[in-house]
mmCIF file of C-alpha atoms in Angstrom:
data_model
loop_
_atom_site.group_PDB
_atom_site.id
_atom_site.type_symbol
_atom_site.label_atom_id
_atom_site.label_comp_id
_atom_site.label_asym_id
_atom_site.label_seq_id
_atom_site.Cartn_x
_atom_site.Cartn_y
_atom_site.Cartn_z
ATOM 1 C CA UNK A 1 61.088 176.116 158.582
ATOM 2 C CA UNK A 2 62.383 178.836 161.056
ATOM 3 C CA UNK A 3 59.709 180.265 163.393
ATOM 4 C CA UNK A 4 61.494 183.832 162.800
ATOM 5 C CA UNK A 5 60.673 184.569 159.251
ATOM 6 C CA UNK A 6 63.941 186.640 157.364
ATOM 7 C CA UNK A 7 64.433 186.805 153.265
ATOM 8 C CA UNK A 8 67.171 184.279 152.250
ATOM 9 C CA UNK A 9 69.056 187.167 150.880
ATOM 10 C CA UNK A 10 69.720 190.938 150.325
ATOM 11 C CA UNK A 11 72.184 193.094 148.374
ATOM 12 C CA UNK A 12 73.409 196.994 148.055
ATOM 13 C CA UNK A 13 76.302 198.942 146.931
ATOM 14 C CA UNK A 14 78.721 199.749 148.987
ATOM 15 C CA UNK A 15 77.695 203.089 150.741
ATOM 16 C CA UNK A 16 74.190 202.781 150.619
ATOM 17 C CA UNK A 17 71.640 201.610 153.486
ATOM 18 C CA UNK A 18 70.148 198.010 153.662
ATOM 19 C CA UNK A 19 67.422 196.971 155.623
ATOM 20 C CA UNK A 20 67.067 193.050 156.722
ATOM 21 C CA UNK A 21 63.336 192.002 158.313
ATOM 22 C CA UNK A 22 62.396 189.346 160.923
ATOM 23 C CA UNK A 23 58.927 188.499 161.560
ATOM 24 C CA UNK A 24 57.394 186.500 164.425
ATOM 25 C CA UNK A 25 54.346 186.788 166.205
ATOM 26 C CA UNK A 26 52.999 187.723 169.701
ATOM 27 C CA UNK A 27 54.833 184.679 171.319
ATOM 28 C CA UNK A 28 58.251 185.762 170.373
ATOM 29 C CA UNK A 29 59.017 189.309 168.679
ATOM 30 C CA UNK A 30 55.630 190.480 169.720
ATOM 31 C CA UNK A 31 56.599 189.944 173.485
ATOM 32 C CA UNK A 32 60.197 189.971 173.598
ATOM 33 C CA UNK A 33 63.529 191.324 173.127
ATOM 34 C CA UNK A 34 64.761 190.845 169.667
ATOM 35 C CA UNK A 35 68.576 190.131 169.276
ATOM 36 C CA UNK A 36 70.703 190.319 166.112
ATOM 37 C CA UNK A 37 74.130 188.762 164.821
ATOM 38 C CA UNK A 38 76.355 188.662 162.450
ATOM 39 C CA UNK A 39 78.322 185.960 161.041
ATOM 40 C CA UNK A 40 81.089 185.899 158.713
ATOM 41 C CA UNK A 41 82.599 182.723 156.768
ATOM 42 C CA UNK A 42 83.914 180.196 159.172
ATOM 43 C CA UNK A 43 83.787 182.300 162.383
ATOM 44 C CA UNK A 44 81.105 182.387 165.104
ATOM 45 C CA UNK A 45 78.329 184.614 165.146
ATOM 46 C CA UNK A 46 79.138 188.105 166.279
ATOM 47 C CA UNK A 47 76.056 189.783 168.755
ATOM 48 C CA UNK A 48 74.960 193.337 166.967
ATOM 49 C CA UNK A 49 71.807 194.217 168.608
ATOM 50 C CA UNK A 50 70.367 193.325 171.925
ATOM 51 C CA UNK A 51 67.214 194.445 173.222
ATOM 52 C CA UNK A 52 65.531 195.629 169.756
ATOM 53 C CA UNK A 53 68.153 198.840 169.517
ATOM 54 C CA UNK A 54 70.653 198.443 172.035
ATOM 55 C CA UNK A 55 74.671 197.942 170.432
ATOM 56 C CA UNK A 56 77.002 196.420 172.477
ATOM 57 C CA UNK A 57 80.117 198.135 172.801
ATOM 58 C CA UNK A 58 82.722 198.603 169.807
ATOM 59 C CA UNK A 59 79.778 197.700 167.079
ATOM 60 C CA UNK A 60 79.794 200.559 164.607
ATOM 61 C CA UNK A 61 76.801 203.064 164.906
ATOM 62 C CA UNK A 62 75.980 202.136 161.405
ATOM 63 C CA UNK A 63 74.296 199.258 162.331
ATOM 64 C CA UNK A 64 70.620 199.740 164.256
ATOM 65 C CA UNK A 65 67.563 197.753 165.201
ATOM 66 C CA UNK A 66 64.129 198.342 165.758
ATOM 67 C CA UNK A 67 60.920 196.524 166.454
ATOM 68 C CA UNK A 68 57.218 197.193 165.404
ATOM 69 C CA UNK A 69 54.724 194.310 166.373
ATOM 70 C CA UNK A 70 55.640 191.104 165.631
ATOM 71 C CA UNK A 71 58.595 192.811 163.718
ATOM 72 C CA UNK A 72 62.029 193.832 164.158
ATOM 73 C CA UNK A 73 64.095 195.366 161.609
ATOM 74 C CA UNK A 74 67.867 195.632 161.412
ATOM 75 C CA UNK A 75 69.528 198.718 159.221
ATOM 76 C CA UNK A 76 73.078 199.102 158.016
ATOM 77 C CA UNK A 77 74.164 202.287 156.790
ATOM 78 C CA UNK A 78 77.190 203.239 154.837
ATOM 79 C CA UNK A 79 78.085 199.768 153.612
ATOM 80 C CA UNK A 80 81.082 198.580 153.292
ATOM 81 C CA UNK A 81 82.363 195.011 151.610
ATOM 82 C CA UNK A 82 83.075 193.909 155.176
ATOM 83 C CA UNK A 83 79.591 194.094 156.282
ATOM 84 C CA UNK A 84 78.868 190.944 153.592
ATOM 85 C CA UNK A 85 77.805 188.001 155.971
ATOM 86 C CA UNK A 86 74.961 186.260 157.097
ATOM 87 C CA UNK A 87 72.340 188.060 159.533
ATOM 88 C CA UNK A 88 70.401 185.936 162.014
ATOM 89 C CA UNK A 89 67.305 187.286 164.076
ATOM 90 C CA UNK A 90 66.711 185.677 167.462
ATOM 91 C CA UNK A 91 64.065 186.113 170.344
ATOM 92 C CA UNK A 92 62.837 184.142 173.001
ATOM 93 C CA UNK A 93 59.243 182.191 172.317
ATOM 94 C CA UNK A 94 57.458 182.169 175.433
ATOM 95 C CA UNK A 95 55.077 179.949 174.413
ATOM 96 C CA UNK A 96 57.949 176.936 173.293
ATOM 97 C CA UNK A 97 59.754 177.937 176.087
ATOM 98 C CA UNK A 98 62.631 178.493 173.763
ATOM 99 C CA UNK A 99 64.968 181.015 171.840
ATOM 100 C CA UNK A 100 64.066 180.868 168.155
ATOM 101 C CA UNK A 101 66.373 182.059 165.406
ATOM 102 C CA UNK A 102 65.573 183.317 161.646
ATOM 103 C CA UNK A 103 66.542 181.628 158.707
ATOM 104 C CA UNK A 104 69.359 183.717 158.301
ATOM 105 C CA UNK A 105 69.469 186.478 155.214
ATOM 106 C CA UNK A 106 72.918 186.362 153.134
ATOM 107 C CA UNK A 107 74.360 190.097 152.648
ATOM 108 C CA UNK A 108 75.999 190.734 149.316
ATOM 109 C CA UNK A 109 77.647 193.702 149.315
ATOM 110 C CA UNK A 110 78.113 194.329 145.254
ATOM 111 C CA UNK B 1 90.472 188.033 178.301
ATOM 112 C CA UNK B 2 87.059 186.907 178.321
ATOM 113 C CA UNK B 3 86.936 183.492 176.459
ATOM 114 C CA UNK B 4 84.979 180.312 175.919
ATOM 115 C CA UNK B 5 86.653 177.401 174.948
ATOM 116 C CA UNK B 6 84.090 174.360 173.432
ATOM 117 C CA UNK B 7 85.734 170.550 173.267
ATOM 118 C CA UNK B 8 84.373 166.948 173.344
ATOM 119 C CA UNK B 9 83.011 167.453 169.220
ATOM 120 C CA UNK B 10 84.008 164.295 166.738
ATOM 121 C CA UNK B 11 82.961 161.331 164.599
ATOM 122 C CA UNK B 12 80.225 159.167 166.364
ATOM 123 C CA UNK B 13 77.503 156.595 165.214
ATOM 124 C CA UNK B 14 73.961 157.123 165.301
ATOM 125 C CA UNK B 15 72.355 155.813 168.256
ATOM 126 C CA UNK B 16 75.349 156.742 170.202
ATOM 127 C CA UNK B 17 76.517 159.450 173.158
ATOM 128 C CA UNK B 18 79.354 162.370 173.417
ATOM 129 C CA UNK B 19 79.444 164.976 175.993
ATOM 130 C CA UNK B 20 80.623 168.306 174.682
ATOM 131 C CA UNK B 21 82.147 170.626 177.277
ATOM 132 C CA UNK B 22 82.569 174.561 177.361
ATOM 133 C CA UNK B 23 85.029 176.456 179.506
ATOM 134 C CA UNK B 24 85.094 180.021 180.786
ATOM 135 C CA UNK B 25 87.887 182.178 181.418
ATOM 136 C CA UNK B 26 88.037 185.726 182.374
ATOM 137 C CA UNK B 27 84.374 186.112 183.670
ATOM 138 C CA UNK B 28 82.803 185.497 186.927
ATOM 139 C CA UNK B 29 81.130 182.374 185.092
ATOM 140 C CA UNK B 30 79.434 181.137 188.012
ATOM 141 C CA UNK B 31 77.326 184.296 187.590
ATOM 142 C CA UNK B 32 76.378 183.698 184.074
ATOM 143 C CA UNK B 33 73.493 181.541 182.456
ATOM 144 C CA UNK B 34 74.830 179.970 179.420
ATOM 145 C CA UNK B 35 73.468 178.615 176.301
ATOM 146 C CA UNK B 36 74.449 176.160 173.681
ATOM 147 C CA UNK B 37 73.627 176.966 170.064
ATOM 148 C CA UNK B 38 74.304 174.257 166.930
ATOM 149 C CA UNK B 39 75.112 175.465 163.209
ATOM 150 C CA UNK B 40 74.172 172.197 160.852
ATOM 151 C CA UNK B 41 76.618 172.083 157.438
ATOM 152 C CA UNK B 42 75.635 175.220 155.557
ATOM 153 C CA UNK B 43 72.896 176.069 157.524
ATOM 154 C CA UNK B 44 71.486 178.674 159.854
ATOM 155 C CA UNK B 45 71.941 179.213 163.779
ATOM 156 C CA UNK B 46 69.435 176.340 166.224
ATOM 157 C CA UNK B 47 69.527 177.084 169.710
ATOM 158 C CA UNK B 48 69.526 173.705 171.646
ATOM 159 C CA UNK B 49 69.610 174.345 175.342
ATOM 160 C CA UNK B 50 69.944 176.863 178.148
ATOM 161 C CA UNK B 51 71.267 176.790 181.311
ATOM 162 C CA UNK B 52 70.695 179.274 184.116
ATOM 163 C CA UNK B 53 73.644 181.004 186.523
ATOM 164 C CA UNK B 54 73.194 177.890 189.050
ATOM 165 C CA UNK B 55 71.845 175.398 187.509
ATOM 166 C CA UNK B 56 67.976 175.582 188.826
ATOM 167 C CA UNK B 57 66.603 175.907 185.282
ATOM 168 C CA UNK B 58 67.257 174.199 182.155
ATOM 169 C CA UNK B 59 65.834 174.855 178.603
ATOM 170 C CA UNK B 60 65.704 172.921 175.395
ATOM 171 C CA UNK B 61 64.407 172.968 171.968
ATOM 172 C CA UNK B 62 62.154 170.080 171.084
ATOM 173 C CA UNK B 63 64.415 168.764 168.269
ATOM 174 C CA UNK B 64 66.380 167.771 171.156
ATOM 175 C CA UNK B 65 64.670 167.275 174.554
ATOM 176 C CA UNK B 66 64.520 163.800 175.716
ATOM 177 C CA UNK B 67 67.694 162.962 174.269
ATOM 178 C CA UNK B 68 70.386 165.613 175.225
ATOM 179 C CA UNK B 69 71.161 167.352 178.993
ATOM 180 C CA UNK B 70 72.449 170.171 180.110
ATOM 181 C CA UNK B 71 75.119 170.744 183.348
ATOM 182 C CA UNK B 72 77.300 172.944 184.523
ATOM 183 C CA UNK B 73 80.250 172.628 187.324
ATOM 184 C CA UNK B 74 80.959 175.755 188.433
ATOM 185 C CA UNK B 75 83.500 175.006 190.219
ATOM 186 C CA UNK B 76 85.380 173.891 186.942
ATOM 187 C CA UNK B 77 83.716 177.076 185.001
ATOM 188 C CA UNK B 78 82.751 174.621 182.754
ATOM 189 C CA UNK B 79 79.131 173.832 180.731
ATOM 190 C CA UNK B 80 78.054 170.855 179.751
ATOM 191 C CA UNK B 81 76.077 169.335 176.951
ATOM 192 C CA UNK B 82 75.544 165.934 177.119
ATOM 193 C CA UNK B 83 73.872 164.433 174.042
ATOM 194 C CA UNK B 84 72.486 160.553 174.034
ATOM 195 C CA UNK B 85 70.298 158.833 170.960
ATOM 196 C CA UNK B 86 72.174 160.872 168.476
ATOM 197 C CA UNK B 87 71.275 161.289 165.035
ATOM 198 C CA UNK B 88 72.387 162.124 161.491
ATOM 199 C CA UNK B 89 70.556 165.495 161.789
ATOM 200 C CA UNK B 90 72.582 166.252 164.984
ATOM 201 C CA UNK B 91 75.411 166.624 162.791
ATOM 202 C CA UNK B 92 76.575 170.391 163.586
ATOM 203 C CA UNK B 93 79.148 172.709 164.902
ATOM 204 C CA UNK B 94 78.409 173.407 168.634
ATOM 205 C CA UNK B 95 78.873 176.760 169.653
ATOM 206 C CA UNK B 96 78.022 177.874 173.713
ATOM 207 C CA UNK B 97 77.472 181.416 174.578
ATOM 208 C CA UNK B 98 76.821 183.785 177.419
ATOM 209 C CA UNK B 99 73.185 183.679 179.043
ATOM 210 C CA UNK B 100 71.581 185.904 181.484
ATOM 211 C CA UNK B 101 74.333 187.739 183.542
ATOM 212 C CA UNK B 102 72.459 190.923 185.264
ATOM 213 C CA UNK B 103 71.744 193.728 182.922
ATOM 214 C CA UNK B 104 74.959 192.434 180.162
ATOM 215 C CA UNK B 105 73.318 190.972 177.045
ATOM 216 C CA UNK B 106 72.959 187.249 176.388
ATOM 217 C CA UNK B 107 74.824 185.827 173.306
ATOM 218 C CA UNK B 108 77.720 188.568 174.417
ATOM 219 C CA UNK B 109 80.747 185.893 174.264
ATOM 220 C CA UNK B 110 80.791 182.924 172.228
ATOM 221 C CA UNK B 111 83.115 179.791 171.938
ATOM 222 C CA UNK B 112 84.608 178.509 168.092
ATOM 223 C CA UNK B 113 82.356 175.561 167.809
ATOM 224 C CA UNK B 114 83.029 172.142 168.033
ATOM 225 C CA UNK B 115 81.997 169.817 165.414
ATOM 226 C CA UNK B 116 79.873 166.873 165.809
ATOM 227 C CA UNK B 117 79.737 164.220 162.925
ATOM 228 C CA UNK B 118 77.283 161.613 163.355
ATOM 229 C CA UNK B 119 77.856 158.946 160.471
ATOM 230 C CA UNK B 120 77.615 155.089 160.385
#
């Protein structure tokens, strides 16, 4: 059981917009940065989004984050059948002294 | 290039040791805090331990304190996760990744993974 709550999986046609969720609480999203990642087959996880919204440099502006509470949200736009992966939430938990990850949510792109 | 390069991973018994190491190239790596995150077979992503920039303050999930350490040399660039008492559940690839490094963001540069096995 993941502290960071995410649905096991989500799907859209390609070109539409897809939203993933990640809920904590006050100890984790609720008080800190929330970070997301992408991770294709057999490959290590890629960062997306640092700081709730911020994209590192070269990830496509179709991809966005954003935090409310105790929850963060990331957003693809425009899909495309590359984007299918797994999506992993992570923040730090200041009360286990520790970063905690979501379950992961599986991306089908149909 | 900016790379991290994870070894040490393999086939070990439960109850036994292996120290995993993870090398920096391109970065000032002395600079960085550095973490070391664990994928178990067709699961999701564990953190496992953190390291800051000099080696003052350590972190680790309680699935694993008591049982693994981590080090860093920088004068080899190198991170190190070393990981006694292990058990079947331990049984993961081992990724490391960038920590705390200014204003850059953490989990910026990751290693391929090294796989741990541990089987009797």
């Amino acid at each position: 059981q993941s502290v960071l709550t995410q649905p096991p999986s989500a799907s859209e046609t390609p070109g539409q917009r897809v939203t993933i969720s990640c809920s904590g609480s006050t100890s984790n999203i609720g008080s800190n940065s929330v970070y997301w990642f992408q991770q294709l087959p057999g490959t290590a996880p890629k960062l997306l989004i640092y700081t709730n919204n911020q994209r590192p440099s070269g990830v496509p502006d179709r991809f966005s984050g954003s935090k409310s509470g105790t929850s963060a949200s990331l957003a693809i736009g425009g899909l495309r059948s590359e984007d299918e992966a797994d999506y992993y939430c992570a923040a730090w938990d200041g009360s286990l002294s520790a970063w905690v990850f979501g379950g992961g949510t599986k991306l089908t792109v149909l | 290039q900016v790379q991290l390069v994870e070894s040490g991973g393999g086939v070990v018994q439960p109850g036994r040791s292996l120290r995993l190491s993870c090398a920096g190239t391109g970065l000032s790596f002395s600079s960085y805090g550095m973490h070391w995150v664990r994928q178990a077979p067709g699961k999701g992503l564990e953190w496992v331990a953190g390291i800051s920039y000099d080696g003052s303050n350590k972190y680790y999930a309680d699935s694993v304190k008591g049982r693994f350490t981590v080090s860093r040399d920088n004068s080899k660039n190198t991170v190190y996760l070393q990981m006694n008492s292990l058990r079947d559940e331990d049984t993961a690839v081992y990724y490391c990744a960038n920590g705390r490094h200014g204003s850059s963001p953490q989990f910026d540069i990751w290693g391929q993974g090294t796989l741990v096995t541990v089987s009797s």
